[in-house]
Coordinates of N, CA, C and O in Angstrom, one line a residue:
A665 N -68.7 78.6 -62.3 CA -69.3 79.8 -61.7 C -70.8 79.4 -61.4 O -71.4 78.7 -62.2
A666 N -71.3 79.9 -60.3 CA -72.7 79.7 -60.0 C -73.6 80.5 -60.8 O -73.3 81.6 -61.2
R667 N -74.7 79.9 -61.1 CA -75.8 80.6 -61.9 C -77.0 80.9 -61.0 O -77.5 80.1 -60.4
Y668 N -77.5 82.1 -61.0 CA -78.6 82.5 -60.2 C -79.7 83.1 -61.0 O -79.4 83.8 -61.9
L669 N -80.9 82.8 -60.6 CA -82.2 83.5 -61.2 C -82.4 84.8 -60.5 O -82.8 85.6 -61.2
A670 N -82.1 84.8 -59.2 CA -82.3 86.0 -58.5 C -81.3 85.9 -57.3 O -81.0 84.8 -56.7
A671 N -80.7 87.0 -56.9 CA -79.9 87.0 -55.7 C -79.6 88.4 -55.2 O -79.9 89.5 -55.9
S672 N -79.3 88.5 -53.8 CA -79.0 89.8 -53.2 C -77.6 89.6 -52.7 O -77.4 88.8 -51.9
S673 N -76.7 90.5 -53.1 CA -75.3 90.4 -52.6 C -75.1 91.5 -51.5 O -74.1 91.4 -50.7
F674 N -76.1 92.4 -51.4 CA -76.0 93.5 -50.4 C -74.7 94.4 -50.6 O -74.3 94.9 -49.5
V675 N -74.2 94.5 -51.7 CA -73.0 95.2 -51.9 C -73.2 96.7 -51.6 O -72.3 97.4 -51.1
G676 N -74.3 97.3 -52.2 CA -74.5 98.7 -51.9 C -75.6 99.2 -51.0 O -76.1 100.2 -51.0
G677 N -76.3 98.1 -50.3 CA -77.4 98.5 -49.3 C -78.3 97.4 -49.1 O -78.0 96.1 -49.4
V678 N -79.5 97.6 -48.6 CA -80.4 96.6 -48.3 C -81.1 95.9 -49.5 O -81.9 95.0 -49.3
D679 N -80.8 96.4 -50.6 CA -81.5 95.8 -51.9 C -82.9 95.6 -51.8 O -83.5 94.7 -52.3
A680 N -83.6 96.5 -51.2 CA -85.1 96.7 -51.1 C -85.8 95.6 -50.3 O -87.1 95.5 -50.3
W681 N -84.9 94.9 -49.5 CA -85.5 93.9 -48.6 C -86.3 94.8 -47.4 O -85.8 95.8 -47.1
T682 N -87.3 94.1 -46.9 CA -87.9 94.8 -45.7 C -88.1 93.9 -44.6 O -87.8 92.7 -44.6
I683 N -88.7 94.4 -43.4 CA -88.9 93.5 -42.3 C -90.4 93.6 -42.1 O -91.0 94.7 -42.0
V684 N -91.0 92.5 -41.8 CA -92.5 92.4 -41.5 C -92.7 91.7 -40.2 O -92.1 90.8 -39.8
G685 N -93.5 92.4 -39.3 CA -93.9 91.8 -38.1 C -93.0 92.0 -36.8 O -93.2 91.4 -35.8
N686 N -92.2 93.1 -37.0 CA -91.3 93.4 -35.8 C -91.6 94.7 -35.2 O -90.8 95.6 -35.0
I687 N -92.8 94.9 -34.8 CA -93.4 96.1 -34.2 C -93.2 97.4 -34.8 O -94.0 97.8 -35.6
H688 N -91.9 98.0 -34.8 CA -91.7 99.3 -35.4 C -90.8 99.1 -36.6 O -91.0 100.0 -37.5
S689 N -89.8 98.3 -36.6 CA -88.9 98.4 -37.7 C -89.5 97.8 -38.9 O -90.1 96.8 -38.9
T690 N -89.3 98.5 -40.1 CA -89.7 98.0 -41.4 C -88.5 97.8 -42.3 O -88.6 97.3 -43.4
A691 N -87.4 98.5 -41.9 CA -86.2 98.3 -42.9 C -85.1 97.6 -42.1 O -84.7 98.0 -40.9
P692 N -84.3 96.7 -42.7 CA -83.2 96.2 -42.0 C -82.0 97.1 -42.0 O -82.0 98.1 -42.8
T693 N -81.1 96.8 -41.2 CA -79.7 97.5 -41.1 C -78.8 96.9 -42.1 O -78.7 95.7 -42.1
W694 N -78.1 97.6 -42.8 CA -77.1 97.2 -43.7 C -75.7 97.3 -43.2 O -75.4 98.3 -42.7
Q695 N -74.9 96.2 -43.4 CA -73.5 96.4 -42.9 C -72.6 96.2 -44.1 O -72.7 95.3 -44.9
A696 N -71.7 97.1 -44.3 CA -70.8 97.1 -45.4 C -69.5 96.3 -45.3 O -68.6 96.4 -46.2
F697 N -69.4 95.6 -44.2 CA -68.1 94.9 -43.9 C -68.4 93.4 -43.6 O -69.5 93.1 -43.5
G698 N -67.3 92.5 -43.5 CA -67.5 91.2 -43.3 C -67.5 90.9 -41.8 O -66.9 91.6 -41.0
W699 N -68.2 89.7 -41.4 CA -68.2 89.2 -40.1 C -68.3 87.6 -40.3 O -69.3 87.1 -40.6
G700 N -67.3 86.9 -40.0 CA -67.2 85.5 -40.2 C -67.6 85.1 -41.6 O -66.9 85.6 -42.6
L701 N -68.7 84.3 -41.9 CA -68.9 83.9 -43.2 C -69.8 85.0 -44.0 O -70.0 84.8 -45.2
L702 N -70.3 86.0 -43.2 CA -71.0 87.1 -43.8 C -70.1 88.2 -44.3 O -69.2 88.6 -43.7
N703 N -70.4 88.6 -45.5 CA -69.7 89.7 -46.1 C -70.7 90.7 -46.8 O -71.3 90.2 -47.8
R704 N -70.9 91.8 -46.2 CA -71.9 92.8 -46.6 C -73.3 92.1 -46.4 O -73.6 91.2 -47.2
Y705 N -74.0 92.4 -45.4 CA -75.2 91.8 -45.1 C -76.2 92.7 -44.4 O -75.9 93.9 -44.2
I706 N -77.4 92.1 -44.2 CA -78.5 92.9 -43.5 C -78.9 92.3 -42.2 O -78.6 91.0 -42.2
Y707 N -79.3 93.0 -41.3 CA -79.7 92.3 -40.0 C -80.8 93.1 -39.4 O -81.1 94.2 -39.7
A708 N -81.4 92.6 -38.4 CA -82.5 93.2 -37.5 C -82.4 92.7 -36.1 O -81.8 91.6 -35.9
T709 N -83.0 93.4 -35.2 CA -83.1 93.1 -33.9 C -84.4 92.8 -33.5 O -85.4 93.6 -33.8
D710 N -84.7 91.7 -32.7 CA -86.0 91.3 -32.3 C -86.4 92.4 -31.3 O -85.9 92.7 -30.2
E711 N -87.6 93.1 -31.6 CA -88.1 94.2 -30.8 C -89.0 93.8 -29.6 O -89.3 94.6 -28.7
V712 N -89.5 92.5 -29.8 CA -90.5 92.1 -28.7 C -90.3 90.6 -28.6 O -90.0 89.9 -29.5
Q713 N -90.5 90.2 -27.4 CA -90.4 88.7 -27.2 C -91.7 88.3 -26.4 O -91.9 88.8 -25.4
Y714 N -92.5 87.4 -27.1 CA -93.8 87.0 -26.5 C -93.5 85.6 -26.1 O -93.5 84.5 -26.9
I715 N -93.1 85.4 -24.8 CA -92.7 84.0 -24.5 C -93.8 83.2 -23.9 O -94.7 83.6 -23.2
D716 N -93.9 82.0 -24.4 CA -94.9 81.0 -24.0 C -94.2 80.3 -22.8 O -93.3 79.6 -23.0
F717 N -94.8 80.5 -21.6 CA -94.1 80.0 -20.4 C -94.2 78.6 -20.2 O -93.4 78.0 -19.6
E718 N -95.2 77.9 -21.0 CA -95.2 76.3 -20.9 C -94.2 75.8 -21.8 O -93.6 74.7 -21.3
T719 N -93.8 76.4 -22.9 CA -92.7 75.8 -23.7 C -91.5 76.5 -23.7 O -90.4 76.1 -24.3
S720 N -91.4 77.7 -23.0 CA -90.2 78.6 -23.1 C -89.8 79.1 -24.5 O -88.7 79.5 -24.7
S721 N -90.8 79.0 -25.5 CA -90.5 79.5 -26.7 C -91.0 80.9 -27.0 O -92.0 81.3 -26.5
D722 N -90.3 81.6 -27.9 CA -90.8 83.0 -28.3 C -91.9 82.7 -29.4 O -91.7 82.2 -30.5
R723 N -93.1 83.0 -29.1 CA -94.3 82.8 -30.0 C -94.4 83.9 -31.0 O -95.1 83.7 -32.0
S724 N -93.7 85.0 -31.0 CA -93.8 86.0 -32.0 C -92.8 85.7 -33.2 O -91.9 85.0 -32.9
K725 N -93.3 86.3 -34.3 CA -92.4 85.9 -35.5 C -92.3 87.2 -36.3 O -93.3 87.8 -36.6
W726 N -91.1 87.7 -36.6 CA -90.9 88.7 -37.7 C -89.9 88.0 -38.7 O -89.3 87.1 -38.5
Y727 N -89.9 88.6 -39.9 CA -89.1 88.0 -40.9 C -88.7 89.0 -41.9 O -89.3 90.1 -42.1
F728 N -87.7 88.7 -42.7 CA -87.2 89.5 -43.8 C -88.1 89.1 -45.1 O -88.4 87.9 -45.2
E729 N -88.5 90.2 -45.7 CA -89.3 89.8 -46.9 C -88.6 90.4 -48.2 O -88.1 91.5 -48.2
A730 N -88.5 89.4 -49.1 CA -87.7 89.7 -50.3 C -88.5 90.8 -51.2 O -89.8 90.9 -51.2
P731 N -87.7 91.7 -51.9 CA -88.4 92.6 -52.7 C -89.2 92.0 -53.9 O -88.6 91.1 -54.6
P732 N -90.4 92.4 -54.2 CA -91.3 91.8 -55.0 C -90.7 91.9 -56.5 O -90.8 91.0 -57.3
G733 N -90.0 93.0 -56.9 CA -89.5 93.2 -58.2 C -88.4 92.4 -58.5 O -88.1 92.2 -59.7
K734 N -87.8 91.7 -57.6 CA -86.7 90.8 -57.9 C -86.9 89.4 -57.6 O -86.5 88.5 -58.3
F735 N -87.8 89.1 -56.6 CA -88.0 87.7 -56.3 C -89.3 87.1 -56.4 O -89.6 86.0 -56.2
Q736 N -90.2 88.0 -57.0 CA -91.5 87.5 -57.1 C -91.9 87.8 -58.7 O -92.8 88.4 -59.1
L737 N -91.2 87.0 -59.5 CA -91.3 87.2 -61.0 C -91.8 85.8 -61.5 O -91.4 84.7 -61.0
P738 N -92.5 85.8 -62.6 CA -93.0 84.5 -63.3 C -91.9 83.8 -63.7 O -92.0 82.5 -63.7
E739 N -90.7 84.5 -64.2 CA -89.6 83.7 -64.6 C -89.0 82.7 -63.6 O -88.3 81.8 -63.9
L740 N -89.2 82.9 -62.3 CA -88.7 82.2 -61.1 C -89.4 80.8 -61.1 O -89.0 79.9 -60.5
A741 N -90.5 80.7 -61.8 CA -91.2 79.4 -61.8 C -90.3 78.3 -62.4 O -90.4 77.1 -62.0
T742 N -89.3 78.6 -63.1 CA -88.4 77.6 -63.7 C -87.5 77.1 -62.7 O -86.9 76.1 -62.9
A743 N -87.4 77.8 -61.5 CA -86.5 77.2 -60.4 C -87.2 76.2 -59.6 O -86.7 75.7 -58.6
Y744 N -88.5 75.9 -59.8 CA -89.3 74.9 -59.0 C -88.5 73.6 -59.0 O -88.1 73.2 -59.9
G745 N -88.3 73.2 -57.8 CA -87.5 72.0 -57.5 C -86.0 72.3 -57.4 O -85.2 71.4 -57.2
G746 N -85.6 73.5 -57.5 CA -84.2 74.0 -57.4 C -83.7 74.1 -56.0 O -84.3 73.5 -55.0
T747 N -82.8 75.0 -55.7 CA -82.1 75.1 -54.5 C -82.2 76.6 -54.0 O -82.0 77.5 -54.8
L748 N -82.5 76.8 -52.8 CA -82.6 78.1 -52.1 C -81.3 78.0 -51.2 O -81.2 77.2 -50.3
R749 N -80.5 79.1 -51.4 CA -79.2 79.1 -50.6 C -79.1 80.4 -49.8 O -79.2 81.5 -50.5
F750 N -78.7 80.3 -48.6 CA -78.5 81.7 -47.9 C -77.6 81.3 -46.6 O -77.4 80.1 -46.3
T751 N -77.1 82.4 -46.0 CA -76.3 82.2 -44.8 C -77.1 82.9 -43.6 O -77.4 84.1 -43.9
V752 N -77.1 82.3 -42.4 CA -77.7 83.0 -41.2 C -76.7 83.0 -40.1 O -76.0 82.0 -40.1
A753 N -76.7 83.9 -39.4 CA -75.8 84.0 -38.3 C -76.5 84.8 -37.2 O -77.5 85.6 -37.4
S754 N -76.1 84.6 -35.9 CA -76.6 85.4 -34.8 C -75.5 86.0 -33.9 O -74.6 85.2 -33.7
T755 N -75.7 87.1 -33.5 CA -74.6 87.7 -32.6 C -74.8 87.4 -31.1 O -73.9 87.3 -30.4
Y756 N -76.0 87.0 -30.7 CA -76.3 86.5 -29.3 C -77.5 85.6 -29.2 O -78.3 85.6 -30.2
G757 N -77.7 84.9 -28.2 CA -78.9 84.2 -27.9 C -78.6 82.8 -27.4 O -77.5 82.3 -27.5
D758 N -79.7 82.3 -26.8 CA -79.7 81.0 -26.2 C -80.3 80.0 -27.3 O -81.6 80.1 -27.5
F759 N -79.5 79.1 -28.0 CA -80.0 78.3 -29.0 C -80.2 76.9 -28.6 O -80.3 75.9 -29.3
T760 N -80.2 76.6 -27.3 CA -80.5 75.3 -26.8 C -82.0 74.8 -26.9 O -82.2 73.7 -27.1
H761 N -82.9 75.9 -27.0 CA -84.3 75.7 -27.2 C -84.7 76.4 -28.5 O -84.9 77.6 -28.3
L762 N -84.8 75.8 -29.6 CA -85.1 76.5 -30.8 C -86.7 76.6 -31.0 O -87.3 75.7 -30.4
N763 N -87.2 77.5 -31.6 CA -88.7 77.6 -31.9 C -89.0 76.8 -33.1 O -89.3 77.2 -34.2
D764 N -89.0 75.5 -32.8 CA -89.2 74.4 -33.9 C -90.6 74.6 -34.6 O -90.7 74.4 -35.8
F765 N -91.6 75.1 -33.9 CA -93.0 75.3 -34.4 C -93.2 76.5 -35.3 O -94.0 76.7 -36.0
L766 N -92.1 77.5 -35.4 CA -92.2 78.6 -36.1 C -91.5 78.3 -37.5 O -90.4 77.6 -37.5
D767 N -92.1 78.8 -38.6 CA -91.4 78.5 -39.9 C -90.1 79.2 -40.1 O -90.0 80.5 -39.6
F768 N -89.1 78.7 -40.6 CA -87.8 79.4 -40.8 C -87.9 80.1 -42.1 O -87.4 81.2 -42.2
I769 N -88.6 79.4 -43.1 CA -88.7 80.1 -44.5 C -90.1 79.8 -44.7 O -90.6 78.7 -44.7
T770 N -90.7 80.9 -45.3 CA -92.1 80.7 -45.8 C -92.1 81.2 -47.3 O -91.6 82.3 -47.5
M771 N -92.5 80.3 -48.2 CA -92.6 80.7 -49.6 C -94.0 80.8 -50.0 O -94.6 79.8 -49.7
E772 N -94.5 81.8 -50.6 CA -95.9 82.0 -50.9 C -96.0 82.3 -52.4 O -95.2 83.0 -53.1
C773 N -97.1 82.0 -53.0 CA -97.4 82.1 -54.5 C -98.9 82.4 -54.6 O -99.8 81.5 -54.4
A774 N -99.2 83.7 -54.8 CA -100.7 84.0 -55.0 C -101.3 83.4 -56.3 O -102.6 83.2 -56.2
T775 N -100.7 83.1 -57.3 CA -101.2 82.7 -58.6 C -101.0 81.2 -58.8 O -101.5 80.6 -59.7
C776 N -100.3 80.5 -57.9 CA -100.2 79.0 -58.0 C -101.4 78.4 -57.7 O -102.4 79.0 -57.1
N777 N -101.5 77.1 -58.0 CA -102.8 76.3 -57.7 C -103.9 76.9 -58.3 O -105.1 77.1 -57.7
S778 N -103.9 77.2 -59.6 CA -105.0 77.7 -60.5 C -105.6 78.9 -59.8 O -106.7 79.2 -59.6
N779 N -104.6 79.9 -59.4 CA -105.0 81.2 -58.8 C -105.6 81.0 -57.4 O -106.2 82.0 -56.9
R780 N -105.5 79.9 -56.7 CA -106.1 79.8 -55.5 C -104.9 80.0 -54.4 O -105.2 80.1 -53.2
G781 N -103.6 80.1 -54.9 CA -102.7 80.4 -53.9 C -102.0 79.2 -53.4 O -102.5 78.0 -53.4
L782 N -100.7 79.3 -52.9 CA -99.9 78.2 -52.4 C -99.0 78.7 -51.3 O -98.4 79.8 -51.6
R783 N -99.0 78.0 -50.3 CA -98.0 78.5 -49.2 C -97.0 77.3 -48.8 O -97.5 76.3 -48.6

């Protein structure tokens, strides 16, 4: 059996996850059914596309933000050097040109590095 320090199964809802940077939406949509490898999941739709015509990449970025009460705990420091595991899927889109310069995952720690922060 897998052991987790923190996890979201989305069995009963969005589990306090939020969306940051997507113009109007601040709450993800919860699905209570399975779709491919996803079983009970959250999703959001990109509300704005800021296309860089030189690179044909979307320069805007929105992201899911984990709930502080579950994923921003001092106890999680013991997981340093561990594994972050998740499943991502998309219902549509052209993935021949990915936004390589945009971060896929950003982890931040305000009290790391002698309280100078770390990203």
